[in-house]
Every structure is written in C-alpha cells, then in structure tokens.
PDB file of C-alpha atoms in Angstrom:
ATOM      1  CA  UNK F   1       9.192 -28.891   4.492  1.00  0.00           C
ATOM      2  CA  UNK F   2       6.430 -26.231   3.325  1.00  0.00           C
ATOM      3  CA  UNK F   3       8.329 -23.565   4.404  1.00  0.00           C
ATOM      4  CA  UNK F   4       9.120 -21.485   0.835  1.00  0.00           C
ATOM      5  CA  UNK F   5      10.079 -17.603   1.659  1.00  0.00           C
ATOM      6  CA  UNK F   6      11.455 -15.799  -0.878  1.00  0.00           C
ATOM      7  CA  UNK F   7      14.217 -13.055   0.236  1.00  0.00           C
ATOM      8  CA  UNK F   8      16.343 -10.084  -1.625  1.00  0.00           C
ATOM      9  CA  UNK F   9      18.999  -9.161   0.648  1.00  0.00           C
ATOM     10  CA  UNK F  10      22.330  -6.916   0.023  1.00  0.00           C
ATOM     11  CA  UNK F  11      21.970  -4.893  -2.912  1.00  0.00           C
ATOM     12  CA  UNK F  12      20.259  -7.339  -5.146  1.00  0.00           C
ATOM     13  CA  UNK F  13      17.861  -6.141  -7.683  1.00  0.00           C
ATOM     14  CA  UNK F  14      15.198  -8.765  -9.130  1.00  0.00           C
ATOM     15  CA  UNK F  15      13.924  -7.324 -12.821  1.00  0.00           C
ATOM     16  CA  UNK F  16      10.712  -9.136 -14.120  1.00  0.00           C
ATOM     17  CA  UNK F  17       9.641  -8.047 -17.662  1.00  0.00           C
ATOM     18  CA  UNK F  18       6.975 -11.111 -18.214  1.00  0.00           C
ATOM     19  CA  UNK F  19       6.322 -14.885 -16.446  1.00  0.00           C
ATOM     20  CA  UNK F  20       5.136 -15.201 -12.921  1.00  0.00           C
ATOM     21  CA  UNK F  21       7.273 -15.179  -9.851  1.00  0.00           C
ATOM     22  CA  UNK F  22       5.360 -17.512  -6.746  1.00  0.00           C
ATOM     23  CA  UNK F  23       6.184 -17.439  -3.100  1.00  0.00           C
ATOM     24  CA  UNK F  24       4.781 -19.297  -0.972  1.00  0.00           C
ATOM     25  CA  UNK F  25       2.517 -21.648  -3.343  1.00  0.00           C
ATOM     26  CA  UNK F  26       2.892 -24.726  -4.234  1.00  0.00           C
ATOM     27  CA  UNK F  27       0.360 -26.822  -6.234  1.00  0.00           C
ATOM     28  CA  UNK F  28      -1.891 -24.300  -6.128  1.00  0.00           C
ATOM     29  CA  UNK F  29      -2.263 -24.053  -2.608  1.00  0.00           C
ATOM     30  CA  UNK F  30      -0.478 -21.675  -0.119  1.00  0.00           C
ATOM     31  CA  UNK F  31       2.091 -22.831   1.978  1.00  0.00           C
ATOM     32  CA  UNK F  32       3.736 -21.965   5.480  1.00  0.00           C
ATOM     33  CA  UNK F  33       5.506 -19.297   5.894  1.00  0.00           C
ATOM     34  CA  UNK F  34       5.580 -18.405   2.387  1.00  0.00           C
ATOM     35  CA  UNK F  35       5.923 -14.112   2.303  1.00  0.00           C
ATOM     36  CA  UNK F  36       8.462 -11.954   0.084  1.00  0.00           C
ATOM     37  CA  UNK F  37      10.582 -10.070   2.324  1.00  0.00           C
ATOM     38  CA  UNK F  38      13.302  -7.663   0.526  1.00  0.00           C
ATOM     39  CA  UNK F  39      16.287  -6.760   2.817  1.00  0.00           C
ATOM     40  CA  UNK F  40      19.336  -4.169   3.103  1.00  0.00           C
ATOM     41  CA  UNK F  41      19.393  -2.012  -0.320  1.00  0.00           C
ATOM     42  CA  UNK F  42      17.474  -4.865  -2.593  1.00  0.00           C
ATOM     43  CA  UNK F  43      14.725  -3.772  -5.095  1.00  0.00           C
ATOM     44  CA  UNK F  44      12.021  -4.728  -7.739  1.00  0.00           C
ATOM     45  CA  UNK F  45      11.762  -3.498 -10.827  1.00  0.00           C
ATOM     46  CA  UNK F  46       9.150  -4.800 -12.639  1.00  0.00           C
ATOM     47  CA  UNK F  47       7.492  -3.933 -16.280  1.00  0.00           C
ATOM     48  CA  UNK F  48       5.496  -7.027 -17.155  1.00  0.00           C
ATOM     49  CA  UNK F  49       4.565 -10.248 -15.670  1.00  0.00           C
ATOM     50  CA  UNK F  50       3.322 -11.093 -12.526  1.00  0.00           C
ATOM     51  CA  UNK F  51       4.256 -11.572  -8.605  1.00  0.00           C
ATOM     52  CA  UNK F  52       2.544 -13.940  -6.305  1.00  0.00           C
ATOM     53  CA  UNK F  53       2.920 -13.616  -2.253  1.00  0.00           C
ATOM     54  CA  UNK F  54       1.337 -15.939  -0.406  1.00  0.00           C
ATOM     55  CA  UNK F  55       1.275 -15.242   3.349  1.00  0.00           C
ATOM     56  CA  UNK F  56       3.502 -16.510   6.562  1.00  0.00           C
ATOM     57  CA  UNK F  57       0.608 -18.706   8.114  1.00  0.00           C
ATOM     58  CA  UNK F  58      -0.685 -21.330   6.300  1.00  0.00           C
ATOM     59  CA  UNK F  59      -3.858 -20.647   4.440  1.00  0.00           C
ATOM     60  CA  UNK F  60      -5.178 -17.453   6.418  1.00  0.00           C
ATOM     61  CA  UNK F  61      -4.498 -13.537   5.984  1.00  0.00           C
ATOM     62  CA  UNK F  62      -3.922 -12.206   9.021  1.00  0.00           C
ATOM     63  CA  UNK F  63      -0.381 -11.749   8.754  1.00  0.00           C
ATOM     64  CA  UNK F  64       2.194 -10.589   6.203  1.00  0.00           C
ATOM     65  CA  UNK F  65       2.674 -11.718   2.837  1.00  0.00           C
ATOM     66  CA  UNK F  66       4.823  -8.425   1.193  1.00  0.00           C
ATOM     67  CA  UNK F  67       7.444  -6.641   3.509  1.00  0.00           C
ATOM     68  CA  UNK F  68       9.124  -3.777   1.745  1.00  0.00           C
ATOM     69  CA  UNK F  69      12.391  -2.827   4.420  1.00  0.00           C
ATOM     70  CA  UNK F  70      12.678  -5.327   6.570  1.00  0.00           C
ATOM     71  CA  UNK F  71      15.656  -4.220   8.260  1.00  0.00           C
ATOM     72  CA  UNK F  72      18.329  -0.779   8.106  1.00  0.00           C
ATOM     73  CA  UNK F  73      18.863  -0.130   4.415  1.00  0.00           C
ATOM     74  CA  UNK F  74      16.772   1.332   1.412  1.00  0.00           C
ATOM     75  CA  UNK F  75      14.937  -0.872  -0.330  1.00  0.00           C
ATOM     76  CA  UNK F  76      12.050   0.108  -3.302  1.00  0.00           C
ATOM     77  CA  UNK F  77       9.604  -1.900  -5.826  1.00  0.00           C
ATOM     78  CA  UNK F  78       8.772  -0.148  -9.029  1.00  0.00           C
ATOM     79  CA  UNK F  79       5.803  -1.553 -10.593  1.00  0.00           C
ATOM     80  CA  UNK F  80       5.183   0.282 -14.002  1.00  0.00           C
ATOM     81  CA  UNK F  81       3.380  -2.657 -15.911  1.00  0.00           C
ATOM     82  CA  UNK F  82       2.280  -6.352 -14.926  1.00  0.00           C
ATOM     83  CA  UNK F  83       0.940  -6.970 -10.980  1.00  0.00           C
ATOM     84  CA  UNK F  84       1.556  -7.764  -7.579  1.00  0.00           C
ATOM     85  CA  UNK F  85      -1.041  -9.979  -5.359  1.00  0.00           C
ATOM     86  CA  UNK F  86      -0.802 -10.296  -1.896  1.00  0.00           C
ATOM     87  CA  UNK F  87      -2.943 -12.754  -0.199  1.00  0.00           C
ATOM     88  CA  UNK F  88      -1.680 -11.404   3.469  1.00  0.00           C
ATOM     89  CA  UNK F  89      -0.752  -7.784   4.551  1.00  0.00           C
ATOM     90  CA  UNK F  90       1.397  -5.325   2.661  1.00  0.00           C
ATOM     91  CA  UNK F  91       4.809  -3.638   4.983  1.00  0.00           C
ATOM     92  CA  UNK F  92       6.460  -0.927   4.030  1.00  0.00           C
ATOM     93  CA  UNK F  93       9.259  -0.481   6.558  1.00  0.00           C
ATOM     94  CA  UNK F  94       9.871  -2.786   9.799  1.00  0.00           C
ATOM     95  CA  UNK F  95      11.888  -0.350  11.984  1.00  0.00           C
ATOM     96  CA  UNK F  96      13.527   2.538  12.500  1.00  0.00           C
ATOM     97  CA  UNK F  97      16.422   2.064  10.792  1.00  0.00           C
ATOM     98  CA  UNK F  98      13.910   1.205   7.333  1.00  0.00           C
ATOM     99  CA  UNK F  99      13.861   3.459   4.213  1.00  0.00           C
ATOM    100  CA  UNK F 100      11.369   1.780   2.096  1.00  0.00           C
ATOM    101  CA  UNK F 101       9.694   3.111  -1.399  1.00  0.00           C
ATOM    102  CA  UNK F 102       6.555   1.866  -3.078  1.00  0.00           C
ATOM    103  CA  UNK F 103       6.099   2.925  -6.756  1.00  0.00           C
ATOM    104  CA  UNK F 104       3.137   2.282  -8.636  1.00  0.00           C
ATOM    105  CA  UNK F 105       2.985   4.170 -12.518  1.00  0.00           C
ATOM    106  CA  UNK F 106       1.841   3.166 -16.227  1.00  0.00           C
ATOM    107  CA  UNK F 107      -0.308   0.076 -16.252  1.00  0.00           C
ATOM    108  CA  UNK F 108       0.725  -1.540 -12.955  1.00  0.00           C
ATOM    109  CA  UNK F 109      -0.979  -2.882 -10.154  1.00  0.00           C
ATOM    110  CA  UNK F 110      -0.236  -4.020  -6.298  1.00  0.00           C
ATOM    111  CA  UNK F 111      -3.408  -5.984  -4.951  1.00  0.00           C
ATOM    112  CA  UNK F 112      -3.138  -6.581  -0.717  1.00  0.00           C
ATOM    113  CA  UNK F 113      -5.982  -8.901   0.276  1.00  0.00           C
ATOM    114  CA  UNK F 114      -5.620  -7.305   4.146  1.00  0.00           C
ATOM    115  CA  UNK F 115      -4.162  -3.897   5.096  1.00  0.00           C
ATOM    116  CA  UNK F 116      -1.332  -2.165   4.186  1.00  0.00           C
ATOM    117  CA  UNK F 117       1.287  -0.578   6.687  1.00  0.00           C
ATOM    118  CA  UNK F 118       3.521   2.263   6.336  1.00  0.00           C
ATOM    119  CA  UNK F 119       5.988   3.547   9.068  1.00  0.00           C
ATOM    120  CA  UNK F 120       6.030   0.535  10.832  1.00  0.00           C
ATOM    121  CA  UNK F 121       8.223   0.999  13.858  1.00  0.00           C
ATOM    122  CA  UNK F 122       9.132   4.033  13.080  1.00  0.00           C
ATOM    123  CA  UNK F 123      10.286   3.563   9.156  1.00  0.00           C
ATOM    124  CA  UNK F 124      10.450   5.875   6.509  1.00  0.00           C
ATOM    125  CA  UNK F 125       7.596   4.865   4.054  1.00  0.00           C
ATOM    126  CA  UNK F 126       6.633   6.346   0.955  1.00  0.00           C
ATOM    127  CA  UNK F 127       3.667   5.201  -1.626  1.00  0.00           C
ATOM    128  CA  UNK F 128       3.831   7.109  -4.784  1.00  0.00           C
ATOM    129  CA  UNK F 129       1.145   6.286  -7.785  1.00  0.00           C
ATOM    130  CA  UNK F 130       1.303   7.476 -11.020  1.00  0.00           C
ATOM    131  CA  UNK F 131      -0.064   7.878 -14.446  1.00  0.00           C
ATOM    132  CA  UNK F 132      -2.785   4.713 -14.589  1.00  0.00           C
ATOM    133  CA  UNK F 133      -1.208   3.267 -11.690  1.00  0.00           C
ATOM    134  CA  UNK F 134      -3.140   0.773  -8.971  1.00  0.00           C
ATOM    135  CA  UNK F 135      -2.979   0.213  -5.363  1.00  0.00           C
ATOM    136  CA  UNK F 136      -6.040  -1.872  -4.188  1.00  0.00           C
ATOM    137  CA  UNK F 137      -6.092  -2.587  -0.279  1.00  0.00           C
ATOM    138  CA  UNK F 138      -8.907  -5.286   0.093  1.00  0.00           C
ATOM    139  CA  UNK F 139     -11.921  -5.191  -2.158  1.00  0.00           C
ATOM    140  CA  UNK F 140     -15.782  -3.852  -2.161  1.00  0.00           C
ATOM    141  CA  UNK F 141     -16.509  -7.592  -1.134  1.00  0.00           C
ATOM    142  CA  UNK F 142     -14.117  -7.661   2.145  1.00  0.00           C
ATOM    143  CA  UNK F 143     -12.599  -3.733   2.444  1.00  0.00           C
ATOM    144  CA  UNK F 144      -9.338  -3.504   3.971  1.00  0.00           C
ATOM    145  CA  UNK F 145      -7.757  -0.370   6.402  1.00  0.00           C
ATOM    146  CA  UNK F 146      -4.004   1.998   4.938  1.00  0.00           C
ATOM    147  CA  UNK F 147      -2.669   1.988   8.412  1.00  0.00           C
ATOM    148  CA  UNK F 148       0.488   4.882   8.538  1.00  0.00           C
ATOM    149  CA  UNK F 149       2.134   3.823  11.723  1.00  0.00           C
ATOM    150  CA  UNK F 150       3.828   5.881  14.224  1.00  0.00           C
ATOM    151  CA  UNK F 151       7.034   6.715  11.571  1.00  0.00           C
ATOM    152  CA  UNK F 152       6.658   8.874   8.532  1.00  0.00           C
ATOM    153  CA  UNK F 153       4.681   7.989   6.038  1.00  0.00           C
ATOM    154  CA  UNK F 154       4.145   9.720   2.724  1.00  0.00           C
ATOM    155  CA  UNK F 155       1.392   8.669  -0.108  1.00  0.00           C
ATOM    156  CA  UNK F 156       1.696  10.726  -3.091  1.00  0.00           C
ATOM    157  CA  UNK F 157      -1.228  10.410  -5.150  1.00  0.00           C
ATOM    158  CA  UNK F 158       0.605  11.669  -8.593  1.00  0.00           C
ATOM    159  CA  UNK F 159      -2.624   9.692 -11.110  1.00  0.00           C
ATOM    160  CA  UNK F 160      -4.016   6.467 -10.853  1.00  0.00           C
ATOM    161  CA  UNK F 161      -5.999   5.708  -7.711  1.00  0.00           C
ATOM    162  CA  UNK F 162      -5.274   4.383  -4.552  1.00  0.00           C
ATOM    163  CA  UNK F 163      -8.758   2.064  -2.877  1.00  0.00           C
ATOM    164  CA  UNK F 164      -8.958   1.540   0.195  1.00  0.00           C
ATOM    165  CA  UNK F 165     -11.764   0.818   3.487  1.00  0.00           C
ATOM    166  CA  UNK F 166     -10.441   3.052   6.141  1.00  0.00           C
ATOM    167  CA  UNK F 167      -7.330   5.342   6.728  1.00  0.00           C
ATOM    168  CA  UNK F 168      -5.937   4.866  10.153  1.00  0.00           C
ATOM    169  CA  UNK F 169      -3.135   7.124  11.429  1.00  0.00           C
ATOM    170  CA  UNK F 170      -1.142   6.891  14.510  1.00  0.00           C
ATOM    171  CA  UNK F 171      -1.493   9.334  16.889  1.00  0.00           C
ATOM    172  CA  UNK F 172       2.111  10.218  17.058  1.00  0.00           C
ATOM    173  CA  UNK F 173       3.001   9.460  13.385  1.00  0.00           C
ATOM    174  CA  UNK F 174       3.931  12.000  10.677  1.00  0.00           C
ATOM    175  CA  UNK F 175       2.226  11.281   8.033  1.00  0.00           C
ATOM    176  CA  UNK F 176       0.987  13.683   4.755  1.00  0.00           C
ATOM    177  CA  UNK F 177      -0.837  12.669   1.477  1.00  0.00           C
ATOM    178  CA  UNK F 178       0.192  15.090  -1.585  1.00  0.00           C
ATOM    179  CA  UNK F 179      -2.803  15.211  -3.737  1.00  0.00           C
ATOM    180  CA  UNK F 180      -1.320  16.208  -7.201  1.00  0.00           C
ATOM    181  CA  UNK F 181      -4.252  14.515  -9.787  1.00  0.00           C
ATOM    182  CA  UNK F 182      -4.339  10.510  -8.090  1.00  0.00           C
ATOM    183  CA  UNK F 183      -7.853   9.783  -6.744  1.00  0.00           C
ATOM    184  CA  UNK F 184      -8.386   7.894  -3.372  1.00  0.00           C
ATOM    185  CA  UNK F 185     -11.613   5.270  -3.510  1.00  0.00           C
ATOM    186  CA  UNK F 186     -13.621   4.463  -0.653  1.00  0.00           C
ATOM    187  CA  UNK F 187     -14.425   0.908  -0.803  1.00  0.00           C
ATOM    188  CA  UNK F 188     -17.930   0.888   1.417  1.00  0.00           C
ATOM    189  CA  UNK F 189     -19.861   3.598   3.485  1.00  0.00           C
ATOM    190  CA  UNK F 190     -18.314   4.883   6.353  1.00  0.00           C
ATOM    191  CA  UNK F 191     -19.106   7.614   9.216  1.00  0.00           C
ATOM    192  CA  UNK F 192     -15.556   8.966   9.555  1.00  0.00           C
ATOM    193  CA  UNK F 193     -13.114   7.366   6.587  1.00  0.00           C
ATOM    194  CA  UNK F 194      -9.487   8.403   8.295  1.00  0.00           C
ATOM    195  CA  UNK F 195      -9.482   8.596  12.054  1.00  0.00           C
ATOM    196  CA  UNK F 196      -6.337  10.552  14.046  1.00  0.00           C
ATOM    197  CA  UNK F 197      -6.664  12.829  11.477  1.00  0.00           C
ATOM    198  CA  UNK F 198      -5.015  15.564  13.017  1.00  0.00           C
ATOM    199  CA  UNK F 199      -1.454  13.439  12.763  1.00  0.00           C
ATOM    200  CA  UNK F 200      -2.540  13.608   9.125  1.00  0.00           C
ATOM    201  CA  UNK F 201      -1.613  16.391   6.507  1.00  0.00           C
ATOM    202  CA  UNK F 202      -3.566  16.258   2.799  1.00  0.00           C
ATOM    203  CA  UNK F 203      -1.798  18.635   0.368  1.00  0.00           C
ATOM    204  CA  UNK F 204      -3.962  19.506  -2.442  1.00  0.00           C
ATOM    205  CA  UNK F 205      -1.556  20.353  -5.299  1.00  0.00           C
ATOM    206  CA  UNK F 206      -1.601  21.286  -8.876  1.00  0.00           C
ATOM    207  CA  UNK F 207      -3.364  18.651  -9.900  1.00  0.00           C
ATOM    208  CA  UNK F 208      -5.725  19.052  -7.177  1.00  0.00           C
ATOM    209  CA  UNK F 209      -7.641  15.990  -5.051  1.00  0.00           C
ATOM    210  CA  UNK F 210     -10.007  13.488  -6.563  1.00  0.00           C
ATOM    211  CA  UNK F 211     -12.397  11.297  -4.093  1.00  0.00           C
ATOM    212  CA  UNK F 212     -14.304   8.611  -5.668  1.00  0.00           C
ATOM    213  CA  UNK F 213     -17.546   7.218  -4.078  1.00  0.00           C
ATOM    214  CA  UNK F 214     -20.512   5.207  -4.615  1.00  0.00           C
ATOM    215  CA  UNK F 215     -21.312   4.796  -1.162  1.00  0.00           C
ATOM    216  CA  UNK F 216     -22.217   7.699   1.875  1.00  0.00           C
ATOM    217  CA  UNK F 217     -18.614   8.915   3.086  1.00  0.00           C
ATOM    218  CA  UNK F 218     -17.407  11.467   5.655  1.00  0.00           C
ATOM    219  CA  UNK F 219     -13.889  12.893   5.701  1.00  0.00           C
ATOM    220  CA  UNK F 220     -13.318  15.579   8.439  1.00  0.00           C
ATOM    221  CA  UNK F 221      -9.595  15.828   8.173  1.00  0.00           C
ATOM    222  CA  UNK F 222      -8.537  19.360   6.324  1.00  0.00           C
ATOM    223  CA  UNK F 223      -7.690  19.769   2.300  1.00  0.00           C
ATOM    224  CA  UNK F 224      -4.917  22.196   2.746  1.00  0.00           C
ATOM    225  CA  UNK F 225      -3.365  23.993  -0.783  1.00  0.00           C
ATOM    226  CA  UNK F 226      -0.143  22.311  -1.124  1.00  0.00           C
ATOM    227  CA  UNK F 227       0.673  25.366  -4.191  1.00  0.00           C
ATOM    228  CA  UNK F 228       0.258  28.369  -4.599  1.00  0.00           C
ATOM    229  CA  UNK F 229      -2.776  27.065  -7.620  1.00  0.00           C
ATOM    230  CA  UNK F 230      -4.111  23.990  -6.375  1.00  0.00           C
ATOM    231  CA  UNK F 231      -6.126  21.916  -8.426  1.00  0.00           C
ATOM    232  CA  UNK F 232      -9.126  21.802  -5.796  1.00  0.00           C
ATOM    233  CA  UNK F 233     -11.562  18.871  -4.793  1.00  0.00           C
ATOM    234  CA  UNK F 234     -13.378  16.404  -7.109  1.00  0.00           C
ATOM    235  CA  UNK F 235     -15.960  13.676  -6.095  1.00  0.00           C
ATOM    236  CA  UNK F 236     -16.350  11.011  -8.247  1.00  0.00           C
ATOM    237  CA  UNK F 237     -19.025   8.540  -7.919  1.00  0.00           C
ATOM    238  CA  UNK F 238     -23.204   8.245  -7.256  1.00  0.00           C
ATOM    239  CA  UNK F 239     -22.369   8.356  -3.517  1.00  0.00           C
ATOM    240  CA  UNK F 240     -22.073  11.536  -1.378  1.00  0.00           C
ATOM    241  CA  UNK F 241     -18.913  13.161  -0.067  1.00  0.00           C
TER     242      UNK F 241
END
C-alpha cells in the first residue's frame, strides 16, 4: 500500500531534538495519503531536527498535509529550533470541540507550501511567534492565503515574522492579531491584503506592529492600541504601505 499517515493520539507527546521525521514519503517521492494529523491531548515538542509532511493526495497540494486538533481535545506543537515543511495545507483545529496551539520561538521554522487555516469549524486556534521565530505560508514564487475560519482564531505576533499572500477572515469568525514586536510580510502586491476585515481585531501592543514590504500593499483594517503605550507602526521594505 502507499498509504503512510502518521498520527499522535491520546496524550502522546513526540520530542525531536535532531534527525528527520517523514510522513508521507517514500523514496523520495510523496505518497497517498501521507499527512501528520495529532489527535485528543497529543503534542510536539521540537528543538532540533527536522519534520517532513507530505500531503493526503498523491503528488498535489491542494489538500492537507499538517492538522493540528483534529478532533475534541488540546493538542499544541512547539517549534523552538529545527523546521517543519508542509508540502499541502496547514490546520489548526477541525471542529468545535478543537483546542489547538501553534508555537513558533528561537530559531524555528514551520514552512506550508498552500494556506494555513485557523478556526476551522469552529476551533479554538492560536499562532504565537516569538523571538527569531518563522511561519512562511507559500513563497514570493507561488504566495499562499492565512485563512481564520468562522471559530476563534488568535495570531500573536510576539518577534519573528509571520509571511504570508493574503489574510482572509470569515465573516462571522472572531479573530484578533496582538501585535507586540513580530512583523507580518506581504509576499506580492496586493489592492486590499486582509478582506472581512471588520471580523478582524489588530492590537498594537508594547512592542508595537511591524509590516514588511517590497511590493505596493493596502491594509484598510484598523491598528487599534492594545496598551496603554503601544509600540506604533513600522514599514519595512522598498515597497509602499
């Protein structure tokens, strides 16, 4: 068979400090059905080495290759050093009954060569990067959309940076990014760069927002001040903001 999923279910907890974990390849090829799907209360913590997701069709990228809470429980990936690549889409959350927790600090790196998903179904989603910490959805080459689905989705943008095509947000989803020193990295030129914006909250906090551009980029959702003393708004970048 060429069916090779990898699972975490219950409370298991898979620890990588070095070496290279593969799902779904085989030969250097992808194979069917090959995602990472973590369960119940499972979880990642990973300092070093390197994780490899292919996705659940054979060959393509149109469907998922990383689901974070795939069904009721809590389940979280810490990424502090080493990588993630994902050749399909990124989940975090499947349903309602989904707590799921991205975290993204030192060194490390999650790579989604389609879109990523938070509050799929209704689940609780949160993306947090820190320190040197990043989250690439799609490249420059072939840019990719963050979609926050109709749940709640929360990106907090603590350092490191977050790139990424196009925000969509759900009309009915609740959905806030805390801007606290992280910078968010348009990937092309784009009219409007998050759409339903007004199911959107950006909380400029202490460290204040960062926007990094080389290309012409309009954002008319609101900065609010998430403090008291935000940090305010940086571009980054030869483009314009």
């Amino acid at each position: 068979t060429t069916k090779y999923w990898g699972v975490l279910s219950g409370s298991a907890c898979l620890k990588m400090d070095g070496g290279e974990l593969v799902s779904g390849w085989r030969d250097g090829a992808e194979t069917d059905n090959g995602r990472l799907n973590l369960r119940d209360n499972s979880s990642i913590v990973m300092t070093d080495g390197r994780i490899r997701c292919a996705n659940n069709t054979n060959g393509g990228n149109d469907a998922e290759a990383l689901t974070i809470g795939e069904n009721a429980g809590t389940t979280s990936v810490s990424v502090s050093g080493g990588e993630i690549v994902a050749s399909g889409k990124i989940h975090l959350g499947m349903n309602a009954s989904s707590v799921s927790e991205l975290s993204v600090s030192g060194t490390g790196v999650v790579s989604s060569a389609n879109d990523m998903r938070l509050g799929y179904n209704g689940a609780d989603s949160t993306l947090t990067i820190a320190d040197n910490g990043q989250v690439n959805v799609g490249t420059t080459a072939v840019p990719r959309w963050l979609i926050l689905d109709k749940g709640r989705s929360t990106i907090n943008l603590d350092g490191g940076t977050l790139s990424v095509g196009k925000l969509s947000v759900a009309s009915d989803s609740t959905a806030e990014i805390n801007f606290n020193g992280g910078t968010l990295k348009a990937q092309y030129s784009i009219a409007d760069y998050i759409d339903n914006r007004e199911a959107l909250t950006l909380n400029v906090q202490a460290g204040g927002a960062v926007i990094e551009t080389d290309y012409a980029l309009s954002i008319a959702a609101p900065f609010v001040s998430g403090e008291s003393a935000d940090g305010g708004l940086t571009k980054k970048g030869d483009g314009i903001l």
